[in-house]
CSV table of C-alpha atoms (C1' of nucleotides) in Angstrom, one decimal:
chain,number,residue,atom,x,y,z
G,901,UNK,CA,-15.1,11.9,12.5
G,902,UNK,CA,-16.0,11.7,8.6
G,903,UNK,CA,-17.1,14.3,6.5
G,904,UNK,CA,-20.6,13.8,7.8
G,905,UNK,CA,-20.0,15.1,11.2
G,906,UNK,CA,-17.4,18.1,9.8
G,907,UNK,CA,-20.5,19.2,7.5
G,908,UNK,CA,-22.8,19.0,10.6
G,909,UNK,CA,-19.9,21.1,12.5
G,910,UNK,CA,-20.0,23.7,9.5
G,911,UNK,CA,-24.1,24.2,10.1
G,912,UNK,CA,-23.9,25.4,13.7
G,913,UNK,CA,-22.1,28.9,11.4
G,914,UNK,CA,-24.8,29.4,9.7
G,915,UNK,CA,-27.1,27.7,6.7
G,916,UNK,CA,-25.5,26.5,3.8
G,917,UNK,CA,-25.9,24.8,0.4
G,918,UNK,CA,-23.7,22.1,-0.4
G,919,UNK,CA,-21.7,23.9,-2.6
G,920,UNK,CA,-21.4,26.9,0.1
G,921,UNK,CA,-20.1,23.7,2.4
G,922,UNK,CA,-17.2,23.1,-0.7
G,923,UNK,CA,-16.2,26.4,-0.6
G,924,UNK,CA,-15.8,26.4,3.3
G,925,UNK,CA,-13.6,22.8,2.9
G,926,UNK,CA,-11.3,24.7,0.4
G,927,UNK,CA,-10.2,27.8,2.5
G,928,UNK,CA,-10.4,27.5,6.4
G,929,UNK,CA,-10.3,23.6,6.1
G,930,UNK,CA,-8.2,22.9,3.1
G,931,UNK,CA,-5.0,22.6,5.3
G,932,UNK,CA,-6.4,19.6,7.9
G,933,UNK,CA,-9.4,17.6,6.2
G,934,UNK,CA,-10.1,17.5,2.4
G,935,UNK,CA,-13.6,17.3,0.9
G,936,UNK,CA,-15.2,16.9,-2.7
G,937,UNK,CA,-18.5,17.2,-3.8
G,938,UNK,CA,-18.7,13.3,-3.8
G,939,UNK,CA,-18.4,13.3,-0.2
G,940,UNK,CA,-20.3,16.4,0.8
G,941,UNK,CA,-23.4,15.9,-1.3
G,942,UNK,CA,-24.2,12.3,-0.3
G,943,UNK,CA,-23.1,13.2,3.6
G,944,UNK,CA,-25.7,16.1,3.3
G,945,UNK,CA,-28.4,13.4,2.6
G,946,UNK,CA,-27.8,11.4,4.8
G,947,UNK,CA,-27.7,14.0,7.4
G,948,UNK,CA,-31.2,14.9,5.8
G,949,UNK,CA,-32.2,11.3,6.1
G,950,UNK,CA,-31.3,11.0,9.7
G,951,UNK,CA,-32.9,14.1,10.8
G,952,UNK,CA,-30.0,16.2,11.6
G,953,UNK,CA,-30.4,18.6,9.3
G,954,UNK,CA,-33.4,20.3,7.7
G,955,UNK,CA,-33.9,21.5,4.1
G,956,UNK,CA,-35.5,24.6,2.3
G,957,UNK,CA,-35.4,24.4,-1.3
G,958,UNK,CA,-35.2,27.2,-3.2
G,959,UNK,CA,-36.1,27.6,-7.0
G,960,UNK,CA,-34.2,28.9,-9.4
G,961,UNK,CA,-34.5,29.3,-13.4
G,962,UNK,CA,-31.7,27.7,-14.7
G,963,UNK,CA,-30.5,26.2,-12.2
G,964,UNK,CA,-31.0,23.6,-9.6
G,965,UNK,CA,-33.1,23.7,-6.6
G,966,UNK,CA,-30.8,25.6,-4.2
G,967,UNK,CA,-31.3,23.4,-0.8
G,968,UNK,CA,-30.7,25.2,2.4
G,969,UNK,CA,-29.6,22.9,5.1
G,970,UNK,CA,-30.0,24.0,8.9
G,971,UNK,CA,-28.8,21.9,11.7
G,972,UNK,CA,-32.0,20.6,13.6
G,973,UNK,CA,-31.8,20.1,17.8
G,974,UNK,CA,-31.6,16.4,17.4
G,975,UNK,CA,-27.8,17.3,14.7
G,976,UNK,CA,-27.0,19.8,17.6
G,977,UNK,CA,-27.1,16.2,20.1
G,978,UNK,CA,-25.6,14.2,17.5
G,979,UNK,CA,-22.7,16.9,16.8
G,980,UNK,CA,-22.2,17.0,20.8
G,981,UNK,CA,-21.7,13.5,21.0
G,982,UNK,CA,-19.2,13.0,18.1
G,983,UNK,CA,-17.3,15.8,19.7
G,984,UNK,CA,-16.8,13.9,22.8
G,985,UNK,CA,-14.3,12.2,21.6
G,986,UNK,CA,-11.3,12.9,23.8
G,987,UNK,CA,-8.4,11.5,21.5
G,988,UNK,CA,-9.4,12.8,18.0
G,989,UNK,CA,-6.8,11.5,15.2
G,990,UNK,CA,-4.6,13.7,13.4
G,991,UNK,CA,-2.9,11.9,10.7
G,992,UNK,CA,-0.6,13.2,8.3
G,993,UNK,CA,-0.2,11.0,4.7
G,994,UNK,CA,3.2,12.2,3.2
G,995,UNK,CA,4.2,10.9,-0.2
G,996,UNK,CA,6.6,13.9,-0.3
G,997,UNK,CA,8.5,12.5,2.8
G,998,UNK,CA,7.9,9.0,1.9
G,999,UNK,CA,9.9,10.3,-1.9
G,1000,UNK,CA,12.6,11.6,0.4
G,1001,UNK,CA,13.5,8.7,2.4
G,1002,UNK,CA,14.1,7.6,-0.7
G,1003,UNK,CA,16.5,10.1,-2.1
G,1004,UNK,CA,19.1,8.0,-2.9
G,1005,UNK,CA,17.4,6.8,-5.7
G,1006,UNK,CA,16.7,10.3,-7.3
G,1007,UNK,CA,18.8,12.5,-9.0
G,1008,UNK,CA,19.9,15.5,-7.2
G,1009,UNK,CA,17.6,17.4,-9.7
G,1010,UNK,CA,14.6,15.6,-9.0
G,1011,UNK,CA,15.4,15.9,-5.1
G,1012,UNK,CA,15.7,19.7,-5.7
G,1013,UNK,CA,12.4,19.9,-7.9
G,1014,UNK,CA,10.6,18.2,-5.3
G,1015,UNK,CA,11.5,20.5,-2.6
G,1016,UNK,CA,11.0,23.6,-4.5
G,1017,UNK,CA,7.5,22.9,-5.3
G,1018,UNK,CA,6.5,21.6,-1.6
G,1019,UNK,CA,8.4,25.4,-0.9
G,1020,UNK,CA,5.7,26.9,-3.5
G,1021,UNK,CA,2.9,25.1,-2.1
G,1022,UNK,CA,3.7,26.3,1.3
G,1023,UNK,CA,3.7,29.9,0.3
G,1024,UNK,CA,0.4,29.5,-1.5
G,1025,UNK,CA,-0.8,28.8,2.1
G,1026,UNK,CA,1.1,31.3,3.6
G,1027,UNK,CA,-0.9,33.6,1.3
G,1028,UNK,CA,-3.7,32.2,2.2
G,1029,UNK,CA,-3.9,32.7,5.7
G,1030,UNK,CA,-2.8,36.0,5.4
G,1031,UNK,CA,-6.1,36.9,3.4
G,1032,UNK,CA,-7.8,35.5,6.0
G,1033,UNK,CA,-5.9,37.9,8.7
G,1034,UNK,CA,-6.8,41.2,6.2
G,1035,UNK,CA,-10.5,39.6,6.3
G,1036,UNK,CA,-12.5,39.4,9.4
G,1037,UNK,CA,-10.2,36.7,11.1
G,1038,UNK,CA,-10.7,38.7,14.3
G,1039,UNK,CA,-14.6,38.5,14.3
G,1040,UNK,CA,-13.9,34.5,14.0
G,1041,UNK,CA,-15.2,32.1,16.4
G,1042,UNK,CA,-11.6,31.3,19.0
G,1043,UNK,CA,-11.9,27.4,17.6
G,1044,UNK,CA,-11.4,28.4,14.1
G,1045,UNK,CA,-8.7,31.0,14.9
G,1046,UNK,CA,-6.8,28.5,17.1
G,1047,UNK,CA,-6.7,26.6,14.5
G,1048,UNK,CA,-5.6,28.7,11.7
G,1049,UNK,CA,-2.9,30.1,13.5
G,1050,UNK,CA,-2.6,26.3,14.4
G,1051,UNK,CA,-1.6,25.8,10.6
G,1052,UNK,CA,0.2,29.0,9.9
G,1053,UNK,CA,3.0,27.6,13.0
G,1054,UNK,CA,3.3,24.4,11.2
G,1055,UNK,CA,3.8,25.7,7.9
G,1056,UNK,CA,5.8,27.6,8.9
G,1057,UNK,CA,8.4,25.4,10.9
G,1058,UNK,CA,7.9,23.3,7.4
G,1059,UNK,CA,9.5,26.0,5.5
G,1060,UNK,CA,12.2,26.5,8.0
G,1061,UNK,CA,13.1,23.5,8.3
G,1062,UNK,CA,13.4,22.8,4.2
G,1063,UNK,CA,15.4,25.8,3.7
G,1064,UNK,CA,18.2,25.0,6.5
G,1065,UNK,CA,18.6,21.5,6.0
G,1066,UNK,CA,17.7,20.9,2.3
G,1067,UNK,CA,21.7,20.4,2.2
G,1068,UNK,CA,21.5,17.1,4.3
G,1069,UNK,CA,20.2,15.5,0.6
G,1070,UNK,CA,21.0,17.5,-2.0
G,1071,UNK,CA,24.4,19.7,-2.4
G,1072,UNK,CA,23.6,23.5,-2.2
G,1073,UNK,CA,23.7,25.5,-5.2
G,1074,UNK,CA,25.1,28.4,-3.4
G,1075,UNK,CA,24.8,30.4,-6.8
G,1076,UNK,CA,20.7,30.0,-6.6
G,1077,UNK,CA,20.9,31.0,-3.1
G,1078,UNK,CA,22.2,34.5,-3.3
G,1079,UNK,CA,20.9,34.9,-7.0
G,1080,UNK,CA,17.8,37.4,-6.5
G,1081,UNK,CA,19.1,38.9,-3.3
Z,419,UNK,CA,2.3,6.9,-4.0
Z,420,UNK,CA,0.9,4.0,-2.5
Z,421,UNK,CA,1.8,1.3,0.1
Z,422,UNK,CA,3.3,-1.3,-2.8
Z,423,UNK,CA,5.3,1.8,-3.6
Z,424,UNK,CA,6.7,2.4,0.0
Z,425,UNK,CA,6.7,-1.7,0.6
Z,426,UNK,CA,9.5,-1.9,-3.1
Z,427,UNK,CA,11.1,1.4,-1.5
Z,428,UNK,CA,11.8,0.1,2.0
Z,429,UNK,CA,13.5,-3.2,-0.2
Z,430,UNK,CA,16.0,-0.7,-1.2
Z,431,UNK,CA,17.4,-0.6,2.2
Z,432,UNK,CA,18.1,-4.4,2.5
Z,433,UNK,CA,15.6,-7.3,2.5
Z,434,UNK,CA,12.9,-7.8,4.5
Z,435,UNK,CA,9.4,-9.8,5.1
Z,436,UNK,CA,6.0,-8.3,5.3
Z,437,UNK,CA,6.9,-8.1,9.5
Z,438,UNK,CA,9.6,-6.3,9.3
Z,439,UNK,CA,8.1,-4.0,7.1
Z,440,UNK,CA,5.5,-3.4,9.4
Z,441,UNK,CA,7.9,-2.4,12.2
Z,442,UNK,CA,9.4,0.5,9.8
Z,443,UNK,CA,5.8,1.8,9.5
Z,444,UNK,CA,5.5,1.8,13.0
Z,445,UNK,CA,9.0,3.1,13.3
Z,446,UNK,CA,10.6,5.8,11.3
Z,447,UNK,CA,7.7,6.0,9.0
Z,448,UNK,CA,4.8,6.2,11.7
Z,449,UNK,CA,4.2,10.0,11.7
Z,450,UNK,CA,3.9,10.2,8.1
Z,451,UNK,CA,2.7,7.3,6.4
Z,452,UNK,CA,0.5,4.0,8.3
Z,453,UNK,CA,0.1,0.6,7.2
Z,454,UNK,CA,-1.2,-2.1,8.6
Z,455,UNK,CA,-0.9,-6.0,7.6
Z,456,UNK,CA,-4.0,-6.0,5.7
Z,457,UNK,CA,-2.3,-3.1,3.1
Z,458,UNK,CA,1.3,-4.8,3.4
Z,459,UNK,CA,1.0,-8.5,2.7
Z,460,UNK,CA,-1.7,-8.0,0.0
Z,461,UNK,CA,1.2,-5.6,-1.2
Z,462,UNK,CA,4.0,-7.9,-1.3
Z,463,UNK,CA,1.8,-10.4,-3.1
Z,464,UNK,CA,0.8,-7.6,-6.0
Z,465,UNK,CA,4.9,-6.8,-6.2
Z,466,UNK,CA,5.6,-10.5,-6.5
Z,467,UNK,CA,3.3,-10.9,-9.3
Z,468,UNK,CA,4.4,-8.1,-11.0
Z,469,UNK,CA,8.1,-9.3,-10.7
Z,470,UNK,CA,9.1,-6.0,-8.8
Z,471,UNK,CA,10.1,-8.4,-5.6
Z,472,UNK,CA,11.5,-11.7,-5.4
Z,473,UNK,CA,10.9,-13.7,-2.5
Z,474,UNK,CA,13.4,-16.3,-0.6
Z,475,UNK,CA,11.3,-18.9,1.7
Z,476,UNK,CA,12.7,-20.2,4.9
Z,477,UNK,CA,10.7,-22.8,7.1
Z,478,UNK,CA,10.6,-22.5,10.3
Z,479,UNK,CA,9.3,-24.8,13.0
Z,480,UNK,CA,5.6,-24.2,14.5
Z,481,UNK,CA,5.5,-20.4,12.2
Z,482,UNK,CA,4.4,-19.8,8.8
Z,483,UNK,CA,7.4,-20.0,6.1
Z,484,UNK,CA,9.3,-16.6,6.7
Z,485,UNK,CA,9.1,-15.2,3.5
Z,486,UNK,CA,12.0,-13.0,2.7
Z,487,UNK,CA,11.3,-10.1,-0.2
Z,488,UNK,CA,14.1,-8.6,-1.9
Z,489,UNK,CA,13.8,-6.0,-5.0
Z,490,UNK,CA,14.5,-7.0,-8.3
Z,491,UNK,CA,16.4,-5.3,-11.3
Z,492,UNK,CA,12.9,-4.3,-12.6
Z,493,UNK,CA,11.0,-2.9,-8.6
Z,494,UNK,CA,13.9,-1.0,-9.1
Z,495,UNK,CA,13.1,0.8,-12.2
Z,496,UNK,CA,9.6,0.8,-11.4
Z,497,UNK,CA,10.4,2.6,-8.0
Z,498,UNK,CA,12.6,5.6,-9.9
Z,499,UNK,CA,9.5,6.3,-12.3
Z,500,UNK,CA,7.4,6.2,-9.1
Z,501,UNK,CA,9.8,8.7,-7.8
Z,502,UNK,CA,10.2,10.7,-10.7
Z,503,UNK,CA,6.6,12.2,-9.1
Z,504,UNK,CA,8.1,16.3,-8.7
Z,505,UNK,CA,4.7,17.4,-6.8
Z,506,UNK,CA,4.3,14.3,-4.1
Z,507,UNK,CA,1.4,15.2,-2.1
Z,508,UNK,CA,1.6,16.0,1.6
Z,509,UNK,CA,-2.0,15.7,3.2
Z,510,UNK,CA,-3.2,16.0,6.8
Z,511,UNK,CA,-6.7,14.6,7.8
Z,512,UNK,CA,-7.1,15.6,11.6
Z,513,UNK,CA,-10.2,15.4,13.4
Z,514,UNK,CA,-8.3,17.3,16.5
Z,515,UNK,CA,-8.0,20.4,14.2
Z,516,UNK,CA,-11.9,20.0,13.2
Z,517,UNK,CA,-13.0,19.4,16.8
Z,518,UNK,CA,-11.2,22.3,17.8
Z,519,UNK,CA,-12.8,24.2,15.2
Z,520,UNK,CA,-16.3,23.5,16.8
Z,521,UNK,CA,-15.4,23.9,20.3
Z,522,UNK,CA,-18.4,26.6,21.2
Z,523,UNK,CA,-20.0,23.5,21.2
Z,524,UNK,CA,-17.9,22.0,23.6
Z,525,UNK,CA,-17.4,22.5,27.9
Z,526,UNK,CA,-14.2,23.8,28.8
Z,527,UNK,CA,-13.1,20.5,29.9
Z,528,UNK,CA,-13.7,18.5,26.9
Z,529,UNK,CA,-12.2,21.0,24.9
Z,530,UNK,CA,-9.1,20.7,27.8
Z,531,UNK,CA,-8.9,17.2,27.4
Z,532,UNK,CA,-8.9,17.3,23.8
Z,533,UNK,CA,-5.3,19.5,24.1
Z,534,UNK,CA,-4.1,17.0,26.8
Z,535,UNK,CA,-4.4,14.1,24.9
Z,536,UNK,CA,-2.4,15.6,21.6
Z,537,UNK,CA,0.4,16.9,23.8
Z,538,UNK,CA,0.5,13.4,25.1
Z,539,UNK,CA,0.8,12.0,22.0
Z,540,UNK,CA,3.2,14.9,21.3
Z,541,UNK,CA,5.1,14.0,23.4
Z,542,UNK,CA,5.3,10.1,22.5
Z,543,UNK,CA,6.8,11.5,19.0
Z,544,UNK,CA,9.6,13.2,20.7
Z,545,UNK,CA,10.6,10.3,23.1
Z,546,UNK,CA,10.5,8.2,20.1
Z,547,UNK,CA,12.4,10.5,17.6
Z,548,UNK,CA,15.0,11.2,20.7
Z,549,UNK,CA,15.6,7.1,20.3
Z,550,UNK,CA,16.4,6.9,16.8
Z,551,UNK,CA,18.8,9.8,18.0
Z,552,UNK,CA,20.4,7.6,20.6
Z,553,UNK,CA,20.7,4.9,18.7
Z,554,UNK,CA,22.5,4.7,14.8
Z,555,UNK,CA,20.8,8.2,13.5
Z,556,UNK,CA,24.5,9.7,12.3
Z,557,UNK,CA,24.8,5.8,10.4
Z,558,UNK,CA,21.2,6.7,8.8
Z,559,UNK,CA,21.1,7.5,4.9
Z,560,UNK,CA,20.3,11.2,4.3
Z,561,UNK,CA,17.2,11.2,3.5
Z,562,UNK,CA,15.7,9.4,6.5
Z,563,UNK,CA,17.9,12.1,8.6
Z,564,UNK,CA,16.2,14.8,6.8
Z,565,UNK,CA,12.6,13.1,7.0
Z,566,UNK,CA,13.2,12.5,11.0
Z,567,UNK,CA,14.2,16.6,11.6
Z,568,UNK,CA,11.3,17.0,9.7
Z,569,UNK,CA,9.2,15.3,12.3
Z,570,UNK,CA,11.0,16.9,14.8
Z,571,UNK,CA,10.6,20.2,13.9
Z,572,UNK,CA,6.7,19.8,13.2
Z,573,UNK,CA,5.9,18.4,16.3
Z,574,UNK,CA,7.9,20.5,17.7
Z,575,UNK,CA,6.0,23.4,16.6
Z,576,UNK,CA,2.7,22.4,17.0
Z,577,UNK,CA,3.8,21.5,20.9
Z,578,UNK,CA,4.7,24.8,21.5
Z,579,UNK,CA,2.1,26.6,19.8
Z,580,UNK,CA,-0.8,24.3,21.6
Z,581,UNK,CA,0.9,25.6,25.0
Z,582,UNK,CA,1.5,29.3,23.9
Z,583,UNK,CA,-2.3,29.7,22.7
Z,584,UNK,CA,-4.6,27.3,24.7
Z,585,UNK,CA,-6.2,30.4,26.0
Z,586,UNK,CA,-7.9,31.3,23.1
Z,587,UNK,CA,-9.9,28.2,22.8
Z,588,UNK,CA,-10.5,27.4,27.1
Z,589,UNK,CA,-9.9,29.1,30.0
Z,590,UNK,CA,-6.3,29.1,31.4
Z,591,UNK,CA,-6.0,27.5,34.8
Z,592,UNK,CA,-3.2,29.1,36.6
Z,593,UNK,CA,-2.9,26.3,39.3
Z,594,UNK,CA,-2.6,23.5,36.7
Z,595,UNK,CA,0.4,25.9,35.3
Z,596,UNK,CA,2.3,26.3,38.1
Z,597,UNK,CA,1.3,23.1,40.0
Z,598,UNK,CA,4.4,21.0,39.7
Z,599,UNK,CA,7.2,23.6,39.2
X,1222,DC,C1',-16.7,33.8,-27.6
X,1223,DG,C1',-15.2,31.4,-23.9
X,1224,DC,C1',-14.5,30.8,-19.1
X,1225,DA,C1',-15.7,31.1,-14.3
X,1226,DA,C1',-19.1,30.8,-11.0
X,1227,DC,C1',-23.3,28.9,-9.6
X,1228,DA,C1',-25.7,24.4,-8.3
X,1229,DT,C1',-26.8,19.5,-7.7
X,1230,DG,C1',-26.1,15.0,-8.0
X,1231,DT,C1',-24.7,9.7,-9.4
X,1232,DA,C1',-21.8,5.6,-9.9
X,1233,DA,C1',-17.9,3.0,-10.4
X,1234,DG,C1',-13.9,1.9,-8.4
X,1235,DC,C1',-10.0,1.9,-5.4
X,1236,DG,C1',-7.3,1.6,-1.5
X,1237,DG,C1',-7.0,1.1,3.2
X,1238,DT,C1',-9.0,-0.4,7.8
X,1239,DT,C1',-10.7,-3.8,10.8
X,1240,DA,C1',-11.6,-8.1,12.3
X,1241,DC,C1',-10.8,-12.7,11.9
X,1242,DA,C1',-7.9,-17.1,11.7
X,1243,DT,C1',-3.8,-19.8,13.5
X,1244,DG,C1',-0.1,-21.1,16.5
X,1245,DA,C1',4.8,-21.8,18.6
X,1246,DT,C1',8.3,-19.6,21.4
X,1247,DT,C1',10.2,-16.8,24.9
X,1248,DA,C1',10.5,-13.7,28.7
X,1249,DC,C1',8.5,-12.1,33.1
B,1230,DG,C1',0.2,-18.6,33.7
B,1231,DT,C1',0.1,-14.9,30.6
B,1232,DA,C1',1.6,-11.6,27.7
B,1233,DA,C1',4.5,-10.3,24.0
B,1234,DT,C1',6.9,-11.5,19.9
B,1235,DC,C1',7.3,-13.9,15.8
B,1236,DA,C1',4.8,-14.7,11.3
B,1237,DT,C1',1.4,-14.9,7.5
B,1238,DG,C1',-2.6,-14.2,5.5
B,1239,DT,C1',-8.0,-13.4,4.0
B,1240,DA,C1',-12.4,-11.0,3.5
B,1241,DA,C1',-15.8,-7.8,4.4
B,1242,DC,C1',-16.6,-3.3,4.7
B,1243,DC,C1',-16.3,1.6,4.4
B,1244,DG,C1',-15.4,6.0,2.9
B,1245,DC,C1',-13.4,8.8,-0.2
B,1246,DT,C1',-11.9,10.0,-5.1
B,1247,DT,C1',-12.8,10.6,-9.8
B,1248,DA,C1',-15.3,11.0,-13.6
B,1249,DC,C1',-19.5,11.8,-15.5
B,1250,DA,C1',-24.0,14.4,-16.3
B,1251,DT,C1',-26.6,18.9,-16.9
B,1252,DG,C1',-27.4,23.8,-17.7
B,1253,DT,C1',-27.7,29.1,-16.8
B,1254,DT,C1',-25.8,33.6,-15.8
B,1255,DG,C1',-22.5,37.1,-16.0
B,1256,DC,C1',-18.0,38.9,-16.9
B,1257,DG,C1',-14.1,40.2,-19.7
DNA sequence: CGCAACATGTAAGCGGTTACATGATTAC
DNA sequence: GTAATCATGTAACCGCTTACATGTTGCG
């Protein structure tokens, strides 16, 4: 599944601009499958191109034609199809594991840095889903809540795990550990 | 961090040929990082060139010369700059969470299926990380202990949630649950 | 005054995947 | 006999990232 189909996915919510798309890739998708402009724009026309989606262009002064996509029957078959696929991937790409199988080669410093800032990003997603639990998270569609509350459990058992066994490779600063208590 | 990067890091665990580092990818490095021939040899070649790697040649009857990389002085400077990285990125690209996302447009049974098939696979992480448990994890270097309970711990989480919340996305068949207790 | 948000797009480049090509040895 | 293991590599392709290009409106 590309960005093509995951666009196509986001239409059957409701019509959207590419840019609304972008926005919708950086907060219930941000955690699973990344998106830029570069891929949604050229994805949208091709969807456009193939008859999946339709267009109404809006005028605006100032500013580009705003183009309103809506997912036609024919996207609605294609959509079907591509989610048909019993065994969808789920691959993770880790440099920051990857760095830590090679600790031994980094200072106990740099070890430390590196788990400290995969700590802060996992609380910026930790914030995260919690604004979506004060918004309307219960009005979601199941899929997407599964899924959220999908991430939250694995980011979760990711900060766990860091903070009990961050001693297996680097020493514990036991003085940083009870500092701000 | 690319594969050249992993390929000069894996050297600092003892030599190896482009096959051997293949196995590791599909071993201890499979959940978090793939590779495939056509990324590692074209790798091995670049590190050569760039003097990061030396390489020992060893004919062999009927097979291709087994070519045997080992890091140099300099692949081992280069790989402490690489690692010097203190925000390594950590990204997940799953088209199980996205399906899931657009399962109203999914049968109950697709949608069932879809859960099956990444508990399956689930469970072919754990029997594989309960292996390298059996076999000379205590021996390992820190890092790769750390990196493995890592794995653990994720998949670990993301079994149990799939099984504690499969109702909110399909129908809970009590005869499949109790069927073979 | 400057920055963020709105809004669309192109083009070069890069890195990885997939398929192809070859072929002996060993274990079942 | 046939499949898996050992062993190396190339080349086309594909999809995504990054940088670039443009310009208004509104808020602080």
């Amino acid at each position: 599944m590309d960005v093509k189909t995951v666009c196509l996915g986001m239409l059957t919510e409701g019509d959207a601009t590419g840019y609304d798309l972008k926005k919708y890739f950086e907060s219930t998708f941000s955690h699973f499958f990344a998106a830029g402009y570069g891929s949604i724009y050229p994805a949208l026309a091709a969807l456009f191109g193939e008859g999946l989606v339709e267009c109404t262009e809006i005028s605006q002064r100032g500013k580009p034609n705003r183009k309103v996509y809506r997912i036609t029957d024919a996207g609605t078959e294609h959509l079907r199809e591509a989610l048909s696929d019993p065994k969808p991937s789920h691959k993770l790409r880790s440099e920051f594991l990857a760095t830590l199988c090679f600790a031994h080669m980094m200072s106990d410093e740099q070890v430390d840095a590196v788990l400290d800032n995969r700590l802060e990003e996992i609380a910026r997603y930790e914030a995260m889903f919690d604004e979506y639990e004060k918004a309307g998270l219960c009005q979601w569609p199941p899929g997407k809540r599964f899924v959220c509350g999908f991430g939250q459990a694995i980011v979760n058992a990711a900060k766990t795990y860091i903070q009990e066994n961050r001693d297996l490779v680097v020493p514990v600063d036991h003085d940083q550990k009870t500092a701000h208590g």
